[in-house]
mmCIF file of C-alpha atoms in Angstrom:
data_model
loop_
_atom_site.group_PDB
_atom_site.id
_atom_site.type_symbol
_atom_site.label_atom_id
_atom_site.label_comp_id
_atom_site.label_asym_id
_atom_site.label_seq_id
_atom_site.Cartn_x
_atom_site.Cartn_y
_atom_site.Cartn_z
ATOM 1 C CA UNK W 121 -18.493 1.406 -16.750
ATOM 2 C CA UNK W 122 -15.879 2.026 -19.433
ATOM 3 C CA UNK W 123 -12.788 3.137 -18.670
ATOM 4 C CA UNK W 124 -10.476 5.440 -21.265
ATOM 5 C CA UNK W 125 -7.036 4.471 -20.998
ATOM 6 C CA UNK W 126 -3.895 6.284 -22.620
ATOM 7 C CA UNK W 127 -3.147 4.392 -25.924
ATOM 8 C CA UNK W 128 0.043 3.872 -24.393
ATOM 9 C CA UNK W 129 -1.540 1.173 -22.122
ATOM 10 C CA UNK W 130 -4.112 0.390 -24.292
ATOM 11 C CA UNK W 131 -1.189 -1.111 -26.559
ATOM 12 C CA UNK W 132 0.903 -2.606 -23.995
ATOM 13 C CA UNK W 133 -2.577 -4.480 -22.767
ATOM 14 C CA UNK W 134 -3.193 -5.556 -26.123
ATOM 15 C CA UNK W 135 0.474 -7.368 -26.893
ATOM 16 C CA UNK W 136 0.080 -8.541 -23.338
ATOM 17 C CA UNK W 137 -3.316 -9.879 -24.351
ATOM 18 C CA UNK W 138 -1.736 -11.437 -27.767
ATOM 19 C CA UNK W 139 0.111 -13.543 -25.496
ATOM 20 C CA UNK W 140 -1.670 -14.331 -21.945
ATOM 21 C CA UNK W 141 -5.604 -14.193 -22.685
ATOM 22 C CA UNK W 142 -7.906 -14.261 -20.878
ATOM 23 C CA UNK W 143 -6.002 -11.409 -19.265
ATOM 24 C CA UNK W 144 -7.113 -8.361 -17.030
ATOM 25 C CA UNK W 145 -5.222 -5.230 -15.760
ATOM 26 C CA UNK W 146 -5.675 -5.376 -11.441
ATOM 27 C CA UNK W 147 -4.929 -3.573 -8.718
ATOM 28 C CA UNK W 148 -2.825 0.191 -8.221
ATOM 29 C CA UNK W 149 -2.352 0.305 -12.005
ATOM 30 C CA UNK W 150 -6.297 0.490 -12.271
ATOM 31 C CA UNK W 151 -5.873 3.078 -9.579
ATOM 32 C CA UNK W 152 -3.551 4.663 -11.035
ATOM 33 C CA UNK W 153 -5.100 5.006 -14.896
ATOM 34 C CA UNK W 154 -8.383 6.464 -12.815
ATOM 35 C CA UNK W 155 -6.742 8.922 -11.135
ATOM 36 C CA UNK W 156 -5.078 10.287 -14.482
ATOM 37 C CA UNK W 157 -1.596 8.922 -12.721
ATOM 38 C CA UNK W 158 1.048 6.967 -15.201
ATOM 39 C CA UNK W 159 1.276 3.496 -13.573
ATOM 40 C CA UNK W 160 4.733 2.797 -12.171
ATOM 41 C CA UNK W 161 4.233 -1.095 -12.737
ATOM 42 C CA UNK W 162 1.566 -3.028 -14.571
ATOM 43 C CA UNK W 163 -0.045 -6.118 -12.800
ATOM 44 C CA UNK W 164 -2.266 -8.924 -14.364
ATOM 45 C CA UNK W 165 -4.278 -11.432 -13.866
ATOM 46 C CA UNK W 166 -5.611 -14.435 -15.483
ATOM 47 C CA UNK W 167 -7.670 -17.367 -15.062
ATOM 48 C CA UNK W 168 -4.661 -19.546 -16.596
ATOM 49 C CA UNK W 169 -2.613 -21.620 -14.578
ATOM 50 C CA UNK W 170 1.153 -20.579 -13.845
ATOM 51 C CA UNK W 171 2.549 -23.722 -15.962
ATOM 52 C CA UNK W 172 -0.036 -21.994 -18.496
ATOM 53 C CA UNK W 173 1.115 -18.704 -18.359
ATOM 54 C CA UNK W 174 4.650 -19.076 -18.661
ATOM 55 C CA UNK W 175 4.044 -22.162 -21.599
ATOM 56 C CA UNK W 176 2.576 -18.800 -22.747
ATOM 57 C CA UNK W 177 5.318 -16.941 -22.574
ATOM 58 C CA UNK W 178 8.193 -18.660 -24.221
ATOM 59 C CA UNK W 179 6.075 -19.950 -26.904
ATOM 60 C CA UNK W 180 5.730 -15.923 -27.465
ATOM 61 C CA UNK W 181 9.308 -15.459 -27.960
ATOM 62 C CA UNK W 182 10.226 -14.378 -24.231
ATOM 63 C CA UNK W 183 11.811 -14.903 -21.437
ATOM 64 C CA UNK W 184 9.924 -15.712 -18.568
ATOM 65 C CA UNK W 185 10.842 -14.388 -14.975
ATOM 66 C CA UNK W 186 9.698 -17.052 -12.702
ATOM 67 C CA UNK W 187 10.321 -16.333 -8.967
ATOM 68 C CA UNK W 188 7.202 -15.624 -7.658
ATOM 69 C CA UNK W 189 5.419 -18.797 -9.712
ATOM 70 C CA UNK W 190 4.754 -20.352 -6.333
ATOM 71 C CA UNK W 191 2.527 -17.573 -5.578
ATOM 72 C CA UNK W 192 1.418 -17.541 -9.088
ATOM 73 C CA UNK W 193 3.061 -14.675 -10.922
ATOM 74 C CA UNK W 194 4.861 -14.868 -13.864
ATOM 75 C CA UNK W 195 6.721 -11.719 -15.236
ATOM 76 C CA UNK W 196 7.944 -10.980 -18.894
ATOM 77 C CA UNK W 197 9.237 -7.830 -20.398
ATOM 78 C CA UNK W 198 7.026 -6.188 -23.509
ATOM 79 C CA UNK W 199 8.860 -3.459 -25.501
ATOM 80 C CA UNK W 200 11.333 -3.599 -22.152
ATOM 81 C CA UNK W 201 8.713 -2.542 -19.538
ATOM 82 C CA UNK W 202 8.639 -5.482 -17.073
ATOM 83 C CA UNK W 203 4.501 -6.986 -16.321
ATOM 84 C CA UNK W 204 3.776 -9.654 -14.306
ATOM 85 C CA UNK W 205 0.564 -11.916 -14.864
ATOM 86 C CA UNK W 206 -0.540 -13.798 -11.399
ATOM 87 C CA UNK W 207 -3.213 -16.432 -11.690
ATOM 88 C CA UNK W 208 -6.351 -15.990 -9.583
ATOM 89 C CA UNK W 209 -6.129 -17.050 -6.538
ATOM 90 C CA UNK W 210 -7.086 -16.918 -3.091
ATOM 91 C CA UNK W 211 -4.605 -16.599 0.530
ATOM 92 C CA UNK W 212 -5.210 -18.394 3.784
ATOM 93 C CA UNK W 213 -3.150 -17.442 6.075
ATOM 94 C CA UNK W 214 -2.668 -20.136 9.155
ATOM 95 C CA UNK W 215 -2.664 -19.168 12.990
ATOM 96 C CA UNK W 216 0.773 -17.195 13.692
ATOM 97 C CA UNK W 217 1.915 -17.600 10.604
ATOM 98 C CA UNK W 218 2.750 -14.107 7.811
ATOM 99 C CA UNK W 219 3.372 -16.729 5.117
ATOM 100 C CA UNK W 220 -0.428 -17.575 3.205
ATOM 101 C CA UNK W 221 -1.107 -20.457 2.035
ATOM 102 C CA UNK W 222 -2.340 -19.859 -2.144
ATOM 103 C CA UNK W 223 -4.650 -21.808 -3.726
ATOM 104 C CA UNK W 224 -5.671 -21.243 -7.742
ATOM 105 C CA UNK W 225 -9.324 -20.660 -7.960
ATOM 106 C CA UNK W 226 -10.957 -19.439 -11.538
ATOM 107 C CA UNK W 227 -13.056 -16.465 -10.361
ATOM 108 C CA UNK W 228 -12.228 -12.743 -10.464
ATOM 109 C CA UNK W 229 -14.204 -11.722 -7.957
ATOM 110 C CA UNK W 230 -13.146 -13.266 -5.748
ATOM 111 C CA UNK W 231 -9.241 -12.746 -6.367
ATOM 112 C CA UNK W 232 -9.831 -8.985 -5.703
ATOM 113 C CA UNK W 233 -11.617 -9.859 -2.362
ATOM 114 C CA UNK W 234 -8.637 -11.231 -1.058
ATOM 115 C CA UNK W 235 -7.238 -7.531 -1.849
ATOM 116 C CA UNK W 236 -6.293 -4.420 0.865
ATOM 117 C CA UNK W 237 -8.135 -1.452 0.111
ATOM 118 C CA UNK W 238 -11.541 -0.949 -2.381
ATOM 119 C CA UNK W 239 -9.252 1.290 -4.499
ATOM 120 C CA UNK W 240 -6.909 -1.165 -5.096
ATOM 121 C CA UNK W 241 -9.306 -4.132 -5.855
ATOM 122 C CA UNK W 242 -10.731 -2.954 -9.216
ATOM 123 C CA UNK W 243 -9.614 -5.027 -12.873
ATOM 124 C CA UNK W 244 -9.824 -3.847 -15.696
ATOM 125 C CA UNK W 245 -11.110 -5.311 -19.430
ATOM 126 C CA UNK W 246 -8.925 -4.841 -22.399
ATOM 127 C CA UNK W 247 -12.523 -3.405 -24.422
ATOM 128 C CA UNK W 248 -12.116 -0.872 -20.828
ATOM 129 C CA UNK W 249 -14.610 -2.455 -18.716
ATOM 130 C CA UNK W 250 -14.364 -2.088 -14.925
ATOM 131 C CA UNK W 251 -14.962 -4.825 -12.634
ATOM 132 C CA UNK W 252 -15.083 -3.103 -9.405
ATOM 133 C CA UNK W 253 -17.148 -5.771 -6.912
ATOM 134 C CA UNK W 254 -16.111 -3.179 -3.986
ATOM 135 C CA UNK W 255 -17.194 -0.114 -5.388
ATOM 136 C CA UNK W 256 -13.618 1.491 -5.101
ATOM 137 C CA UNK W 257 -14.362 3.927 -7.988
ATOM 138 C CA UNK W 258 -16.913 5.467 -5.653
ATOM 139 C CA UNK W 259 -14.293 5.383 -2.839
ATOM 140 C CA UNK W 260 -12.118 7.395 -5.125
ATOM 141 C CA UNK W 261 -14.164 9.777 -6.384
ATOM 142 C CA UNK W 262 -14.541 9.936 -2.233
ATOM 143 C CA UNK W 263 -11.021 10.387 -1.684
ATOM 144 C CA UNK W 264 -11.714 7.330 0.913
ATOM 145 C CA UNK W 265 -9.175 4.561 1.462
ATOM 146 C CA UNK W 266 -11.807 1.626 2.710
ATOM 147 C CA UNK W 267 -10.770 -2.091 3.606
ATOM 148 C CA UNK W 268 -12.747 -4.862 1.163
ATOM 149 C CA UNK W 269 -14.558 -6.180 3.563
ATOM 150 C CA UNK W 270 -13.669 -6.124 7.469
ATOM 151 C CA UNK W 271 -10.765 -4.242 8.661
ATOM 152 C CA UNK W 272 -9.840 -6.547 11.476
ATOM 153 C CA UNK W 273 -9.845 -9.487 9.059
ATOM 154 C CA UNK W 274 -7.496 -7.611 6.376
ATOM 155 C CA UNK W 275 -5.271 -6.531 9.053
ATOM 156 C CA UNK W 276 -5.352 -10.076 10.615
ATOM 157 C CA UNK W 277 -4.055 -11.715 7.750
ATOM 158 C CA UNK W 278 -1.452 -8.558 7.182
ATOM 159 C CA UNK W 279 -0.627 -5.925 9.775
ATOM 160 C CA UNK W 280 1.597 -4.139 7.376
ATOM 161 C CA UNK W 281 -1.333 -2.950 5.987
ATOM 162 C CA UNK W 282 -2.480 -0.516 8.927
ATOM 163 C CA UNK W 283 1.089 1.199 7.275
ATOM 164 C CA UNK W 284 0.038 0.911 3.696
ATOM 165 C CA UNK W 285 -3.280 3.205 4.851
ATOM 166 C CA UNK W 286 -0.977 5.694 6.346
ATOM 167 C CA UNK W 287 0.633 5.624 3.306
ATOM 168 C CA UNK W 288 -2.066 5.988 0.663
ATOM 169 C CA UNK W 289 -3.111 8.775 2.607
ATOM 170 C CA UNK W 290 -0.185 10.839 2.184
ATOM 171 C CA UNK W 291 0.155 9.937 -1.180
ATOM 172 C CA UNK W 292 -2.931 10.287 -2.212
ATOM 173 C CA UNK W 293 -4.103 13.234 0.219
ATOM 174 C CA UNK W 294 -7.228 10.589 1.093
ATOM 175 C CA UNK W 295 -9.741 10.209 4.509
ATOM 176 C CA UNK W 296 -8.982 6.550 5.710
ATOM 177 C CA UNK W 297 -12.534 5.232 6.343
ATOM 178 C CA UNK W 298 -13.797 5.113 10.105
ATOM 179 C CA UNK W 299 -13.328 1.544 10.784
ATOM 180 C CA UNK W 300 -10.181 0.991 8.934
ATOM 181 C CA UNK W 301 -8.380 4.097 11.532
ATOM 182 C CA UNK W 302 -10.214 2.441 14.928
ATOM 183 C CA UNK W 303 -9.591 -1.064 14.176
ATOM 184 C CA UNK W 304 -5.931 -0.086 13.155
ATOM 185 C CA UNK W 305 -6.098 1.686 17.257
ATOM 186 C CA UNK W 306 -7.494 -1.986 18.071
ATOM 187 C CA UNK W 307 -4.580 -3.986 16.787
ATOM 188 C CA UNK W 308 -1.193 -1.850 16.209
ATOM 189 C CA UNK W 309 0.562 -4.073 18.660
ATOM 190 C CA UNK W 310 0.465 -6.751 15.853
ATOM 191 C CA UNK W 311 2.639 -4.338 13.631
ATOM 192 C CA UNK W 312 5.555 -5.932 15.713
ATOM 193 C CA UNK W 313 4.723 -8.958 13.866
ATOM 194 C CA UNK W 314 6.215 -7.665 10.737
ATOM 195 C CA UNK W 315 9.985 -7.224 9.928
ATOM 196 C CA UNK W 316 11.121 -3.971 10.162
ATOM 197 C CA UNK W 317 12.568 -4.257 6.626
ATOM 198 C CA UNK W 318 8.791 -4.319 5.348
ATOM 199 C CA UNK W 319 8.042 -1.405 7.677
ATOM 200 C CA UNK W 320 10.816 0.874 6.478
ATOM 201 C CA UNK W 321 9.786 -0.179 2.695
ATOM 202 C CA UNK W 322 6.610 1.354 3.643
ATOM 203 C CA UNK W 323 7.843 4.362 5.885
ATOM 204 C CA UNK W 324 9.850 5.092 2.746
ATOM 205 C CA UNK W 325 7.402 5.524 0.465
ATOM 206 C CA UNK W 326 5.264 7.652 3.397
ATOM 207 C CA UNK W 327 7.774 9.881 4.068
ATOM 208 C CA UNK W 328 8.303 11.234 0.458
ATOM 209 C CA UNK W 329 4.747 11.867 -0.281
ATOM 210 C CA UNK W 330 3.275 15.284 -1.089
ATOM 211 C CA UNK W 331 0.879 15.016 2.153
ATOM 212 C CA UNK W 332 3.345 13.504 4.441
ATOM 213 C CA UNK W 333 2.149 14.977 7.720
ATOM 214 C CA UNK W 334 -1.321 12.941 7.039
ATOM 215 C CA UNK W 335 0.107 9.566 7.349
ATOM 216 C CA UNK W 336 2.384 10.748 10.326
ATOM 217 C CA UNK W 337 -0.596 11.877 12.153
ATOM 218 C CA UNK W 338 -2.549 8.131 11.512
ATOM 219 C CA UNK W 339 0.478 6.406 13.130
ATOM 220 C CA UNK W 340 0.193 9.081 16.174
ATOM 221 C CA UNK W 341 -3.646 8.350 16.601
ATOM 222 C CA UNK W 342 -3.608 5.001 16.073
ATOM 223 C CA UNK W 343 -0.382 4.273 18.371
ATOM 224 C CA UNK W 344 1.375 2.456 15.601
ATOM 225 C CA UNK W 345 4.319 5.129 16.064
ATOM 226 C CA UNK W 346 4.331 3.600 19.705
ATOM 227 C CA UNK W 347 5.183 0.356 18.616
ATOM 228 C CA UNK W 348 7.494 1.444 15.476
ATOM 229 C CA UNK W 349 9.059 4.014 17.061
ATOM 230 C CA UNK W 350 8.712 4.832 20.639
ATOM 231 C CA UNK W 351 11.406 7.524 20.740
ATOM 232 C CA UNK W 352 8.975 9.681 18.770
ATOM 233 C CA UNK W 353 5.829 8.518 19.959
ATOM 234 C CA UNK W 354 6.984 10.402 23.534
ATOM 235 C CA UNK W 355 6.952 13.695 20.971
ATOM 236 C CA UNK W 356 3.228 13.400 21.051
ATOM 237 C CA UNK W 357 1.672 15.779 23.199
ATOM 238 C CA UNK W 358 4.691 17.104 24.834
ATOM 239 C CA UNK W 359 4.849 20.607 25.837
ATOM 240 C CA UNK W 360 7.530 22.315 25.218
ATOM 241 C CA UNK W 361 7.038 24.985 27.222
ATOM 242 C CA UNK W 362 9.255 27.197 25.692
ATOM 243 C CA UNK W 363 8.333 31.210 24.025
ATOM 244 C CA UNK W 364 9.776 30.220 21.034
ATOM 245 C CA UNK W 365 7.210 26.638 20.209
ATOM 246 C CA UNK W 366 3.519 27.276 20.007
ATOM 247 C CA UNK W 367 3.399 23.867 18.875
ATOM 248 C CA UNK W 368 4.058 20.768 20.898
ATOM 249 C CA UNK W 369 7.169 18.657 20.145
ATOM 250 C CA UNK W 370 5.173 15.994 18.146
ATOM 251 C CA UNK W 371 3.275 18.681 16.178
ATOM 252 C CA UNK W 372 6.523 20.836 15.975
ATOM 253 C CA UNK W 373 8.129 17.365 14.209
ATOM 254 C CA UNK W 374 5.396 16.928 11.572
ATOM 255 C CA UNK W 375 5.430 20.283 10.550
ATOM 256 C CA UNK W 376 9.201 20.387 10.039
ATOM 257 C CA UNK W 377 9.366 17.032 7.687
ATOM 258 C CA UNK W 378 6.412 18.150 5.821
ATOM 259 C CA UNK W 379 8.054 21.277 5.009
ATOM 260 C CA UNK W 380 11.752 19.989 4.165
ATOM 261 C CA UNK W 381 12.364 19.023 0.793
ATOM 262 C CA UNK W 382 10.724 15.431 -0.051
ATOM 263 C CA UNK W 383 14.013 13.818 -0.719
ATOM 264 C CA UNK W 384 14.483 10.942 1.423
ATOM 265 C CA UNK W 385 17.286 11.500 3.318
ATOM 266 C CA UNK W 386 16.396 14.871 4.451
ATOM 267 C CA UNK W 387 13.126 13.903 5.588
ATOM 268 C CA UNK W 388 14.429 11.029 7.492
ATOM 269 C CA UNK W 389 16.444 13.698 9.004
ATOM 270 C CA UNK W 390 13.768 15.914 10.063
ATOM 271 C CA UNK W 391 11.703 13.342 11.682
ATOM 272 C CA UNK W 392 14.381 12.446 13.910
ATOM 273 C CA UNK W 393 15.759 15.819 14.510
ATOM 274 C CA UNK W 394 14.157 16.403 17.664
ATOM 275 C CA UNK W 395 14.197 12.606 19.367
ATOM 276 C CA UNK W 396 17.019 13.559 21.951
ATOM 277 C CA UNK W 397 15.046 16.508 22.935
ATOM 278 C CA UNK W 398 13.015 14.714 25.795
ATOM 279 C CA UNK W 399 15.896 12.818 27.674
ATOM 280 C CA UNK W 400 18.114 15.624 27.739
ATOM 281 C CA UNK W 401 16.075 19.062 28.250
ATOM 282 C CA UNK W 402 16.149 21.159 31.300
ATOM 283 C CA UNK W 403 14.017 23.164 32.726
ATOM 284 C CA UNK W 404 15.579 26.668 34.430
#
């Protein structure tokens, strides 16, 4: 398949091309292009070696930014937007451990197996070819966020991303796929194995999307909320039992954020508005 991109990209790609090649576009700016979004940050990949890549990038003139090169990634600005160029590679991650180990490997493929979600494992040529090994143009078109590969395994090696589904869905308005939802149910206990600094990164981003209320309700139904945030998890199903809620509290609580102004703040605020309301109501 050949993908149109704006000629805005199509010359950034090129001087990045002029002075990493091989080179491909990966990942959400893919996404993004497909889904007629501007990318917010460009991401590329190359079979060169990090030593490579940023020999590369002086010899062009620029400054290379080199504090992810351990994992890889070397960034440079072109025409002051910031890209970063990662070589392929793939992650182990060993037994109780949230740090991978990275190894360099020369196929493509097999870089964007290591990858979340189908819709974020697609690269793309600089003649506009799409290497999608996971068929996450179809899961697109779907409106389907799908693991590559097994769930359990993706969210072995990273719980944050049962939260980065809940996310995508309320950014993107999207279905999360059958067995990514029921293996999140399996396994939200290991979201305490992440830093809550990663989580609110995350809960962030969630809670100023257009389709908020979608990724609230995945963290209800798949008990993450009870291990991020008990206080509201009690919200779900409560009965309020009053004549002026036909909703229950938790239900009551989506509703509200989703219909408060997206900035931040405020919808921090509504999510939390309610939280004393179960320790301190009375019943006449």
């Amino acid at each position: 398949m050949i993908i149109a991109a704006p000629s805005k990209i199509v010359q950034l790609f090129q001087q990045v091309e002029a002075i990493v090649s091989p080179v491909y576009l990966v990942g959400g700016s893919v996404r993004d292009i497909l889904l007629g979004v501007d990318p917010s940050d460009y991401d590329f990949t190359t079979p060169l070696l990090p030593d490579e890549i940023e020999l590369a990038v002086r010899q062009a003139g620029k400054r290379p930014y080199i504090i992810g090169k351990a994992y890889g990634t070397i960034g440079f600005k072109v025409d002051g937007q910031l890209v970063e160029v990662t070589t392929f590679r793939t992650e182990i991650y060993p037994p109780d451990s949230r740090k991978p180990i990275v190894m360099f490997i020369n196929d493509l493929t097999y870089d964007l197996s290591r990858r979340d979600f189908t819709i974020n494992a697609m690269a793309l040529k600089i003649d506009g070819t799409l290497v999608d090994p996971f068929s996450g143009h179809l899961d697109l078109t779907h409106k389907y966020i799908r693991t590559v590969n097994k769930a359990h395994a993706r969210y072995n090696e990273d719980p944050l991303r049962m939260l980065r589904a809940a996310r995508f869905a309320s950014q993107l308005n999207f279905t999360i796929d059958e067995e990514a939802e029921s293996q999140a149910l399996k396994k939200a206990r290991k979201i305490t194995e992440i830093s809550q600094e990663r989580w609110v990164q995350e809960l962030d981003k969630l809670l100023v999307s257009e389709h908020v209320d979608v990724g609230l309700e995945f963290l209800a139904r798949t008990r993450l909320l009870h291990f991020m945030l008990p206080e509201l998890a009690i919200q779900v199903g409560y009965d309020q039992d009053s004549p002026y809620h036909q909703l229950n509290l938790w239900e009551h609580t989506v509703k509200t954020v989703r219909l408060v102004h997206s900035g931040l703040t405020l919808r921090w605020a509504a999510l939390f508005h309610d939280i004393g309301k179960p320790y301190v109501r009375q019943k006449n």
